[in-house]
Coordinates of C-alpha atoms and ligand atoms in Angstrom, one line a residue:
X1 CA 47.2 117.0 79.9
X2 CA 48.8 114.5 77.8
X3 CA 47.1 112.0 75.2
X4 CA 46.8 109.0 76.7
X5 CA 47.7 107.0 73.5
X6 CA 50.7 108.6 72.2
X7 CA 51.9 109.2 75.6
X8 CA 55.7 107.5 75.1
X9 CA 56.1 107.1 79.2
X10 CA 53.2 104.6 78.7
X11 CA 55.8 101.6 77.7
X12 CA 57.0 100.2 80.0
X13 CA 56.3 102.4 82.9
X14 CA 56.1 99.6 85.8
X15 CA 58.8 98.4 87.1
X16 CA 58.5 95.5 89.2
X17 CA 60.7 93.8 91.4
X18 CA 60.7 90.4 92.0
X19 CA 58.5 88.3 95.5
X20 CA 60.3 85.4 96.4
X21 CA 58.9 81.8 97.1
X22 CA 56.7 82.0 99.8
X23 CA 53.5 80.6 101.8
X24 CA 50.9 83.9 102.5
X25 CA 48.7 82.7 105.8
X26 CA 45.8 85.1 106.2
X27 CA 44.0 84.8 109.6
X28 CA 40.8 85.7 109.3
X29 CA 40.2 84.3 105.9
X30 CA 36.1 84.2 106.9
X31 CA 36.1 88.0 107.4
X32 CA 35.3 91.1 105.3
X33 CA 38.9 92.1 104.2
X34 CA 40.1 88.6 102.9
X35 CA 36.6 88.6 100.6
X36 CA 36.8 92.6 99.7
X37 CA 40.3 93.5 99.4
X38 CA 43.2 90.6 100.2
X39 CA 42.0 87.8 98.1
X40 CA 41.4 90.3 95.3
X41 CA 44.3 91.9 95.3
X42 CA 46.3 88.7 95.2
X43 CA 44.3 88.0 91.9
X44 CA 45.5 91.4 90.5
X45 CA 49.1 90.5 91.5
X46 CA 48.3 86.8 89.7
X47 CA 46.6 88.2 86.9
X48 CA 50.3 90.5 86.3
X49 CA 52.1 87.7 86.9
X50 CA 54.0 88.8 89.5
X51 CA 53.7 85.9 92.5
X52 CA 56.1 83.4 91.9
X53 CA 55.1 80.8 90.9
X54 CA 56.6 78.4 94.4
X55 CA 53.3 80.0 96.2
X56 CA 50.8 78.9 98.5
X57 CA 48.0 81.0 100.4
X58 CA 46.8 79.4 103.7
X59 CA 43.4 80.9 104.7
X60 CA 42.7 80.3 108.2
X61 CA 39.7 81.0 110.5
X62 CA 37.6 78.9 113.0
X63 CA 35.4 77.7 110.5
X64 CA 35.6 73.8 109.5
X65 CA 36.2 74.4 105.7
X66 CA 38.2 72.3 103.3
X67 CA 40.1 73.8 101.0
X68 CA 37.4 72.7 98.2
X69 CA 34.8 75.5 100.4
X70 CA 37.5 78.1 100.6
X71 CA 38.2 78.3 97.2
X72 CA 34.6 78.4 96.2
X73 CA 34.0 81.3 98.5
X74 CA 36.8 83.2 97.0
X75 CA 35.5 81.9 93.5
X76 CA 32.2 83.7 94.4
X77 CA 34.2 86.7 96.2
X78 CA 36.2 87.4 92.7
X79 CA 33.1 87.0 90.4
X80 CA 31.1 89.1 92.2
X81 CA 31.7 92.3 90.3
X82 CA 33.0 91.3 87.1
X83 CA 33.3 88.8 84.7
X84 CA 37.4 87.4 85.3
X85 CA 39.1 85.4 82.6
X86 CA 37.3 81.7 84.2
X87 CA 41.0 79.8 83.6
X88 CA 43.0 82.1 85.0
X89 CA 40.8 82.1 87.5
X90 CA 40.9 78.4 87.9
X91 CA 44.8 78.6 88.7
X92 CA 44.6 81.2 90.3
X93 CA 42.5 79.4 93.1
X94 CA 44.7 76.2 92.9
X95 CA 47.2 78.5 95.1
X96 CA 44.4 78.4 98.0
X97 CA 44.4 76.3 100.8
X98 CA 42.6 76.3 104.0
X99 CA 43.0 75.4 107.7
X100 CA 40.9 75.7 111.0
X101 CA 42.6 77.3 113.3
X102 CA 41.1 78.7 116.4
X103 CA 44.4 80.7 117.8
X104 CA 43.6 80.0 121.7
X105 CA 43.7 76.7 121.0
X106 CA 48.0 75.6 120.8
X107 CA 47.2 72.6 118.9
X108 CA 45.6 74.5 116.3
X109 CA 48.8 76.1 115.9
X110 CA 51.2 73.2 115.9
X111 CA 48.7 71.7 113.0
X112 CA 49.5 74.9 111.2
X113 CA 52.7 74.7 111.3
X114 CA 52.8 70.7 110.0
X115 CA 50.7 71.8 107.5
X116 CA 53.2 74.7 106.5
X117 CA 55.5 72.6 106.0
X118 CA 53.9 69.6 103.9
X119 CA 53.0 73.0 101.4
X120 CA 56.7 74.2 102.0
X121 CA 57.6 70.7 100.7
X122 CA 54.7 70.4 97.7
X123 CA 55.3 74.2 97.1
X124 CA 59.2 74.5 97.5
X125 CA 58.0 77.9 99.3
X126 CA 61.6 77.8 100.8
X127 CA 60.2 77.8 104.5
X128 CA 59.6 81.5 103.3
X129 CA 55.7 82.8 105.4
X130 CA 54.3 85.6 105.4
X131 CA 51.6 86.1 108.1
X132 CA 48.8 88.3 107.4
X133 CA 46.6 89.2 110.8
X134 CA 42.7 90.5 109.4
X135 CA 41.6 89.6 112.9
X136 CA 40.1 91.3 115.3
X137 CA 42.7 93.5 116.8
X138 CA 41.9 92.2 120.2
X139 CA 43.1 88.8 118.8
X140 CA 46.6 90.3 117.7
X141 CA 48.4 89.9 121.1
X142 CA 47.2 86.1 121.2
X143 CA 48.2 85.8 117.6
X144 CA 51.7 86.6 118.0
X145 CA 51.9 84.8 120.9
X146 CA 50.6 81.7 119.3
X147 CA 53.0 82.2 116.4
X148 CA 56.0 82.4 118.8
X149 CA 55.2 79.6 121.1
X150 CA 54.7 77.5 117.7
X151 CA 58.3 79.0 116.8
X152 CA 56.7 80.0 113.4
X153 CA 58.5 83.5 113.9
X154 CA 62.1 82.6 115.4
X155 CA 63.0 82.7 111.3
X156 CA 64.2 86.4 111.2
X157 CA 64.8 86.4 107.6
X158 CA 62.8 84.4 106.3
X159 CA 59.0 85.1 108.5
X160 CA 57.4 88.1 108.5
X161 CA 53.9 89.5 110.1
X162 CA 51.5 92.0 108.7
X163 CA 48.9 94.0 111.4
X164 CA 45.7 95.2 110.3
X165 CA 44.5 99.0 111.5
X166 CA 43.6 99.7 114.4
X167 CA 47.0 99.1 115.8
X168 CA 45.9 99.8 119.7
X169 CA 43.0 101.9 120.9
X170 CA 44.8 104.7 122.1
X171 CA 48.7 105.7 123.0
X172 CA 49.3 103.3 125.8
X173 CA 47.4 100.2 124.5
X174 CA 49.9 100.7 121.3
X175 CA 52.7 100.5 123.3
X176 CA 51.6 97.6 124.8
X177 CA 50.9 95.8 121.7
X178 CA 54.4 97.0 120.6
X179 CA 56.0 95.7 123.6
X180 CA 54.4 92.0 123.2
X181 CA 55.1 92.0 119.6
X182 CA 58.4 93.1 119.7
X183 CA 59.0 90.4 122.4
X184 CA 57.3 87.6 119.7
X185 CA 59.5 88.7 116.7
X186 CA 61.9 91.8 115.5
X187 CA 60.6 94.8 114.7
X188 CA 62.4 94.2 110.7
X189 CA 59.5 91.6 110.8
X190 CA 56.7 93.6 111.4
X191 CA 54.6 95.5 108.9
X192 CA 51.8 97.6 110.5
X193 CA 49.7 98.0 107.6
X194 CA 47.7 101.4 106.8
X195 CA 45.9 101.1 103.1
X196 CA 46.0 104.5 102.1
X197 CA 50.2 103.8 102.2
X198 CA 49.7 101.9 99.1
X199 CA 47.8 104.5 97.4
X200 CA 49.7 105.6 93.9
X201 CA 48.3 109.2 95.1
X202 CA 49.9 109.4 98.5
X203 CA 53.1 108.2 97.1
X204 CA 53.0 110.8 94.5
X205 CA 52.9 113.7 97.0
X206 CA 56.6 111.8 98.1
X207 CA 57.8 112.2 94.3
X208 CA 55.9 115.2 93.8
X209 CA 57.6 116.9 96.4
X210 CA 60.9 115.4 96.0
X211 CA 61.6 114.7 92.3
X212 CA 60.7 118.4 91.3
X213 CA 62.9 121.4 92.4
X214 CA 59.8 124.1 92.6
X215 CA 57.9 123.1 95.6
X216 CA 60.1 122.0 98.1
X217 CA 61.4 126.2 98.1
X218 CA 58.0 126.8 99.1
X219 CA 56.6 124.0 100.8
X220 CA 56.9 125.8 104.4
X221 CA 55.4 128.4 106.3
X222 CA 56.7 131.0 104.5
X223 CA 54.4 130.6 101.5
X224 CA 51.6 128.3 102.8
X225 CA 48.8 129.7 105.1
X226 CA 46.6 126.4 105.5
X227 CA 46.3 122.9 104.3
X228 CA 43.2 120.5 104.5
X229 CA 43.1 117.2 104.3
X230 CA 39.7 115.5 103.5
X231 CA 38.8 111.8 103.7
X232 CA 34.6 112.1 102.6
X233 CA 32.9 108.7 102.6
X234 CA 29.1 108.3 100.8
X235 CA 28.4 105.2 102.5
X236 CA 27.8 104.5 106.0
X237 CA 28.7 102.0 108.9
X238 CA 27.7 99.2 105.9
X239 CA 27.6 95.7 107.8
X240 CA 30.3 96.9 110.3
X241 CA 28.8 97.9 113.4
X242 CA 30.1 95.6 115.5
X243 CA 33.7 97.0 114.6
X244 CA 32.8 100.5 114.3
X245 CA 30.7 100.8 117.5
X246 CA 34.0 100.7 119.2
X247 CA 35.8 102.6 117.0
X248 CA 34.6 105.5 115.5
X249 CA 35.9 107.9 113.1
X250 CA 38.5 108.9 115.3
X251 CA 40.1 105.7 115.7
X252 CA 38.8 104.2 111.9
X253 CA 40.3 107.4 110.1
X254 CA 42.0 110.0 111.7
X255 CA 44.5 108.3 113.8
X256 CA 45.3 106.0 110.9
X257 CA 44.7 107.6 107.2
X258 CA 44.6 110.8 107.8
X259 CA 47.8 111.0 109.8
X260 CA 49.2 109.4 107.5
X261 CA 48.6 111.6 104.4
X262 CA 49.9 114.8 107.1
X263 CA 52.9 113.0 107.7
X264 CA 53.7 112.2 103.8
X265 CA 52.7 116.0 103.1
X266 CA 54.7 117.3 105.8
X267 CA 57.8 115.4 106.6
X268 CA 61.0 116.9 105.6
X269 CA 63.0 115.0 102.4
X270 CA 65.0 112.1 103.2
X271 CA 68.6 112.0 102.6
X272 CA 68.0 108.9 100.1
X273 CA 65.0 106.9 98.9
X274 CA 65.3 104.2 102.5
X275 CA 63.0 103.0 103.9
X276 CA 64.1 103.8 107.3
X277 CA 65.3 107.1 106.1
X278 CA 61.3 107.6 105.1
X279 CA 60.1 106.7 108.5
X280 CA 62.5 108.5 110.5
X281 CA 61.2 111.7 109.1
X282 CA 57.5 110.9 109.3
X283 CA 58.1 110.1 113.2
X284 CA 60.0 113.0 113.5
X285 CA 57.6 115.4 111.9
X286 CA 54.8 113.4 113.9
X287 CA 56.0 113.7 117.2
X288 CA 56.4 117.8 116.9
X289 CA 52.7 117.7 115.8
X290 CA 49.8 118.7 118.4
X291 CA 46.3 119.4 118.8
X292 CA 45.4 123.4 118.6
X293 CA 44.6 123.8 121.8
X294 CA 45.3 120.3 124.0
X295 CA 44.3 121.7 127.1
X296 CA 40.5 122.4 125.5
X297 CA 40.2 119.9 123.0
X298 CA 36.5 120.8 122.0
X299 CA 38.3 124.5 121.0
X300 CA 40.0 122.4 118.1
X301 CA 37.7 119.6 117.4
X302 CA 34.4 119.1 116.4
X303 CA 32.7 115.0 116.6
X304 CA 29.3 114.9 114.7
X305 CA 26.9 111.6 114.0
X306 CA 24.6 111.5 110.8
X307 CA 20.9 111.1 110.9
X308 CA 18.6 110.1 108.2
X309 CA 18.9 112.2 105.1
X310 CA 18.7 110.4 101.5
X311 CA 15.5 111.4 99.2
X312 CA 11.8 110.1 99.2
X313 CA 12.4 107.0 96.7
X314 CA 16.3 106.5 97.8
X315 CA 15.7 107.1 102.0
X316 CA 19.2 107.0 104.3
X317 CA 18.7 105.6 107.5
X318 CA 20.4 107.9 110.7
X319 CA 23.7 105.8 112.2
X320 CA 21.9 105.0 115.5
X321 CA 19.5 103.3 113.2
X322 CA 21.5 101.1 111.2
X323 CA 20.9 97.5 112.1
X324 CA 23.6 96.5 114.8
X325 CA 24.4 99.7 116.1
X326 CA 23.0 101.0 119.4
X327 CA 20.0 103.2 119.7
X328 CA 21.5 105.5 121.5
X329 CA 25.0 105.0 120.2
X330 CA 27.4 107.6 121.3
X331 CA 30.0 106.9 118.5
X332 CA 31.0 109.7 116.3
X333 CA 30.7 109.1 112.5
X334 CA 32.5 112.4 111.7
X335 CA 35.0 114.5 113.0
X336 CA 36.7 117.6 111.8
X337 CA 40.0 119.0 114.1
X338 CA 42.7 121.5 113.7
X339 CA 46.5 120.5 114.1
X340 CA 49.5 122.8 114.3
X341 CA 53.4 121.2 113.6
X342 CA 56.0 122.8 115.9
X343 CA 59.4 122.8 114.0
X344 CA 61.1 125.4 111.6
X345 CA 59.2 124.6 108.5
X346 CA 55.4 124.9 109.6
X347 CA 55.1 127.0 113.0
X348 CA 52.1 128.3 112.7
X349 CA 49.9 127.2 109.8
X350 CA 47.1 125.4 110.8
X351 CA 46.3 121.9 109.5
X352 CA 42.5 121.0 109.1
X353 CA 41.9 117.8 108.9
X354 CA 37.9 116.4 108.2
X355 CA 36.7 112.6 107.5
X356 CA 33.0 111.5 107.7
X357 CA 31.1 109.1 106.7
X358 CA 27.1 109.3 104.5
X359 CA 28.7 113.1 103.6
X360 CA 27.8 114.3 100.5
X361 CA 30.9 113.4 98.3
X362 CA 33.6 110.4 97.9
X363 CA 36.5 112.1 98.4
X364 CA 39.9 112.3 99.5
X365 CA 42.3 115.1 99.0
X366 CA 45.3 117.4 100.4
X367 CA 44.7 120.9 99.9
X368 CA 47.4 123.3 100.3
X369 CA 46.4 126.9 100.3
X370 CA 49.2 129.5 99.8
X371 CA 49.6 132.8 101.3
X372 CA 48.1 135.8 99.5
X373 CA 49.9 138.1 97.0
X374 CA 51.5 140.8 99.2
X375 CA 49.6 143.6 96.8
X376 CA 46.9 143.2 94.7
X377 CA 47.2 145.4 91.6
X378 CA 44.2 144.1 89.9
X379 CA 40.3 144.1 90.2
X380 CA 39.4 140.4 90.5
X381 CA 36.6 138.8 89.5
X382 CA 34.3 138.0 92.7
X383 CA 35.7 141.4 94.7
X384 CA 39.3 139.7 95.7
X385 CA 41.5 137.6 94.5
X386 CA 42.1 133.9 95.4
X387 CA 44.5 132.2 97.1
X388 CA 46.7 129.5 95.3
X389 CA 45.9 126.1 96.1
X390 CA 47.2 123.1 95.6
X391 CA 44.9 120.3 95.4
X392 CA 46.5 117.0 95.5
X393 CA 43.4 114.9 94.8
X394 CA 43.9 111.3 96.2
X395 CA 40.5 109.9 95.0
X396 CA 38.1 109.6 92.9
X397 CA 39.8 111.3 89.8
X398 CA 43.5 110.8 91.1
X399 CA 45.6 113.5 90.2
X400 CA 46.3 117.7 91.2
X401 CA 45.2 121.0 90.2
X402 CA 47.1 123.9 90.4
X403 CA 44.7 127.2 91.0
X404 CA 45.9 130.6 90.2
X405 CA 44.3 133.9 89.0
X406 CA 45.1 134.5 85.2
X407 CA 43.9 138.1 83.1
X408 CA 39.9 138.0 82.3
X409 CA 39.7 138.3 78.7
X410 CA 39.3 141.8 77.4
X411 CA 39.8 145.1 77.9
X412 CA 40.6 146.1 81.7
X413 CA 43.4 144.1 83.9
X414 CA 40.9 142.0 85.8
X415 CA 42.2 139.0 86.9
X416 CA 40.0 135.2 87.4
X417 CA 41.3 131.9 88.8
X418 CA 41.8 129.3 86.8
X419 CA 42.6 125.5 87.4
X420 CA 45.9 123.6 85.4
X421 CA 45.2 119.9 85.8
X422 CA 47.0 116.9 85.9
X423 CA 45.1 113.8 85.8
X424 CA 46.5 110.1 86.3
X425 CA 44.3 108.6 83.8
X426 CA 44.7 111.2 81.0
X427 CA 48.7 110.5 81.1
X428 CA 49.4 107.1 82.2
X429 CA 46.0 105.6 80.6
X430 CA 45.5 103.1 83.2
X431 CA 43.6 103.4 86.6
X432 CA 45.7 103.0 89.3
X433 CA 46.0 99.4 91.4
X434 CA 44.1 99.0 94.7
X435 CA 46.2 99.9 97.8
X436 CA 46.7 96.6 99.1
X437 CA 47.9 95.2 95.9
X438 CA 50.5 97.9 95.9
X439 CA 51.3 96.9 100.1
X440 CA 50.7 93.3 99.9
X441 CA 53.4 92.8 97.1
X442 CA 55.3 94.9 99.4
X443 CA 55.2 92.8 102.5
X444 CA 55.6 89.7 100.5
X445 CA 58.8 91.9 99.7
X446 CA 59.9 92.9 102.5
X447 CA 60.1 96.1 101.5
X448 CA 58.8 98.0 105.1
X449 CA 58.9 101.9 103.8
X450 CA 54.6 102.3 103.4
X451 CA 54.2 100.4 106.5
X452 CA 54.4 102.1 109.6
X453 CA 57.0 101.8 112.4
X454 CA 56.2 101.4 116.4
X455 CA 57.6 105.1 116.8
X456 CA 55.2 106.3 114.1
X457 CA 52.3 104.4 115.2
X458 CA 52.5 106.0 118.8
X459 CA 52.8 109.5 117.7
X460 CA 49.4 109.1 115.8
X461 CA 47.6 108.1 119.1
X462 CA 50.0 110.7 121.2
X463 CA 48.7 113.6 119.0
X464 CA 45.0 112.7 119.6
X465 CA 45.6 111.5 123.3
X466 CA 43.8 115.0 124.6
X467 CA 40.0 114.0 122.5
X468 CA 40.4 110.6 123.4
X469 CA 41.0 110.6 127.1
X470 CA 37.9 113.7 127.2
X471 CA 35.8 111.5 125.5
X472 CA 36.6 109.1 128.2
X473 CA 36.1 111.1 131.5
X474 CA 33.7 113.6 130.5
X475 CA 32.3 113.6 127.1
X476 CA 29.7 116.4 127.4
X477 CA 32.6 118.4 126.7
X478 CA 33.0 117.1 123.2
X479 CA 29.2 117.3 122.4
X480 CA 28.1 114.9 119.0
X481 CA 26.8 117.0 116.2
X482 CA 24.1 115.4 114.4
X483 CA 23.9 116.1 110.8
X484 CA 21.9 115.1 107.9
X485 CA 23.2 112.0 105.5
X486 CA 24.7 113.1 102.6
X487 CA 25.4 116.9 103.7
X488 CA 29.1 118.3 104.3
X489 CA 28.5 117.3 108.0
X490 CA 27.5 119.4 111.1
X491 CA 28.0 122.9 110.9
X492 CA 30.2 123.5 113.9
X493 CA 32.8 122.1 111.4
X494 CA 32.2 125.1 109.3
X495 CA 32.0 127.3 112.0
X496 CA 35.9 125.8 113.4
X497 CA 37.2 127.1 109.8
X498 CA 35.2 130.7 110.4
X499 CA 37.2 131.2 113.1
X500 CA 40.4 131.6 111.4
X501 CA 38.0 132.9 108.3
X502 CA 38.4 130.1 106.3
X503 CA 36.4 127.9 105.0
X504 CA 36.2 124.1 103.7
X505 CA 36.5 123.5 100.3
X506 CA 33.4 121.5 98.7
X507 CA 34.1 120.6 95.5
Ligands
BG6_601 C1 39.0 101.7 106.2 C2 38.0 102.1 107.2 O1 40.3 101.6 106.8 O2 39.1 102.7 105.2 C3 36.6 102.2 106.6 O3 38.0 101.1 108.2 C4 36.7 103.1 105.4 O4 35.7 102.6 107.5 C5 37.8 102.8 104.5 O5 35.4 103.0 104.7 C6 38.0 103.9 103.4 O6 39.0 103.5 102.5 P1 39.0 104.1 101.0 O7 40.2 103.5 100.4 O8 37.7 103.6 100.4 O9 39.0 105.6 101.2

């Protein structure tokens, strides 16, 4: 929409605040995440020169490494994809230090803690930690346990703990969780983190819908008939098998990111930009959410599984043959499922929510679909005119299009949609940060409003508490679809949409 280089909103648009002495302690510092995401996004925050510079990371895991391994891993970790600036790089990994720490064992701990404070003392990190759990979420009860008995939590203000997704594996294994970690630290401490939170894409559907006076007036059931939201993955299980075995879409996605982007779509507006004013609305409008029909979940949800698909030279192998995962693995790789929200502003309009993995796009958006024009005056190209849609595309290609029918050139009245876009890149001329840059600066902050509260947390496994139990006791009821890699997934998605004659949109 606007020219990137003469776009005056450009200068100056970030506005940063400032992260506080501190010593980051990432558990799990072997693992996926710390490699992928953490460690890199710490060098983005470096790079913008926003850590202070009293700072310390402590990696942690069972392994025997020295700080001199750690810090080559990461070296190898952050020059994997590009080529980084090689001195900043070199200070940026002087900030890294490691130490084995198996958390069942309490003297692991205790030398955590010593060596916490001989940085606190090299660092002047102001006894400031924040502690970062990229375990294995069967480890996080033991963690904060070991964290309390070492009485590296009893700091209210000045220690803080960040929890990976999956936060329990269903509504009364999160309350559990909640239970023991309230009991290790206060709930001010805790940041339950959920990546697409720090997306600039979800946030914008907060300002979108809050800084502008036009859509909130119509933002209800009064002039919306449908809204989809779509997480599509390309890739498949990857090297995570072992995770995603017991997981599955259900618990990977649905409970987690795509909750999430309902709740931010859906909430009503806070009385002021708080963070607890935020996540009392998104508990409140997730805890009037439910299934479509609870009492036959396989009437509102569909559970598919892809195959092989792929071409001759570029082949895709099927999920149950991906190396790790059972032959005859039961674990769905897809599911789509329809939602209803019972309060004032959305009785009655159906909520379609899809994520899949090997599907035929990357690609995450919110669709809202509004009610048609009460009369159609004009012919319209195609037989009858669309619907307006709002598409607030999340990724790739952040950014929304508007869709509404405009006259067809030329004599005659007929009438053709058209698409007004807005796209991040085109106005603000830079791609937007990785997620967990955006969350860990945040946590390092202590700013909780994109993390998600216990209350929240629960009504995400509440709402799916009907598929997850049926899958459970008798899971011939919720059959798995099998459908081709790299297709739109199994077609009893399509036909849940048919129902209501609708259908998913496939951009
Ligand atoms: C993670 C899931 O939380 O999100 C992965 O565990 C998934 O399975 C990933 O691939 C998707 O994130 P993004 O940001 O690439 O959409």
């Amino acid at each position: 929409m606007s020219n990137p280089t003469t776009n005056p909103l450009r200068v100056g648009l970030r506005q940063e605040r400032v992260i506080s002495p501190q010593c980051l302690v990432i558990f799990g510092a072997s693992g996926d995440l710390t490699h992928r995401k953490l460690i890199p996004a710490l060098f983005q925050l470096f790079k913008q020169r926003r850590l202070p510079s009293e700072f310390a990371v402590i990696g942690c895991a069972r392994r025997k490494w020295d700080d001199n391994e750690f810090r080559q891993k990461m070296e190898n970790a952050l020059s994997k994809d590009s080529k980084e600036d090689q001195n900043l790089l070199k200070d940026f990994l002087k900030l890294l230090f490691y130490q084995s720490v198996d958390l069942q064992d309490p003297e692991g701990v205790i030398n955590l803690a010593t060596r916490l404070e001989e940085l606190d003392r090299i660092k002047a990190t102001h006894s400031n930690k924040t502690f970062y759990l990229s375990i294995s979420p069967s480890f996080y009860g033991p963690a904060c346990n070991a964290l309390r008995e070492a009485g590296l939590l009893s700091d209210i203000k000045r220690s803080r703990l960040v929890i990976e997704k999956p936060f329990g594996r269903d509504y009364s294994s999160a309350q559990i969780l909640n239970q023991l970690v309230q009991s290790c630290c206060q709930e001010s401490q805790v940041f339950r983190i959920d990546h697409y939170l720090g997306k600039e894409t979800v946030q914008n559907i907060l300002v979108m819908r809050f800084a502008n006076a036009i859509f909130e007036p119509i933002w209800n059931r009064n002039y919306i008939s449908s809204i989809q939201i779509t997480a599509a993955e390309t890739v498949g299980v990857e090297e995570r098998a072992g995770y995603y075995e017991s997981s599955g879409a259900l618990r990977d996605m649905v409970q987690n990111h795509l909750t999430q982007m309902l709740a931010i779509t859906t909430m009503e507006p806070p009385g002021h930009f708080d963070p607890e004013a935020i996540r009392n609305e998104k508990a409140k409008v997730l805890q009037a959410a439910r299934l479509a029909d609870e009492i036959k979940p396989w009437n509102c949800c569909i559970r598919g599984q892809y195959s092989k698909g792929g071409t001759q030279n570029q082949p895709l192998l099927g999920y149950q043959e991906e190396p790790g995962v059972n032959p005859d693995s039961t674990t769905e790789t897809y599911v789509a499922t329809k939602l209803f929200i019972d309060n004032w502003r959305w009785q009655g309009v159906p909520f379609y929510l899809r994520t899949g993995k090997r599907l035929a796009k990357r690609l995450s958006e919110v669709v809202l679909t509004f009610r048609e024009a009460p009369v159609h005056l004009f012919d319209a190209a195609g037989g009858s005119p669309t619907s307006n849609q709002l598409i607030l595309r999340i990724q790739p290609n952040e950014g929304a299009d508007f869709r509404f029918e405009v006259k067809s050139p030329g004599s005659g009245m007929r009438s053709r949609p058209v698409e007004m876009e807005f796209s991040y890149e085109e106005s603000f001329g830079e791609p937007s940060d990785e997620g967990y840059v955006r969350l860990l600066a945040d946590a390092m902050l202590g700013d909780p409003t994109l993390f998600t509260r216990s209350d929240e947390v629960e009504a995400a496994w509440r709402l799916y508490t009907p598929i997850l139990e049926l899958i459970e006791d008798s899971p011939w009821q919720l059959p798995l679809y099998p459908y081709e890699s790299r297709t739109w997934g199994p077609a009893e998605a399509d036909a849940l949409l048919a129902k209501d004659e609708l259908l998913w949109r496939r951009p």
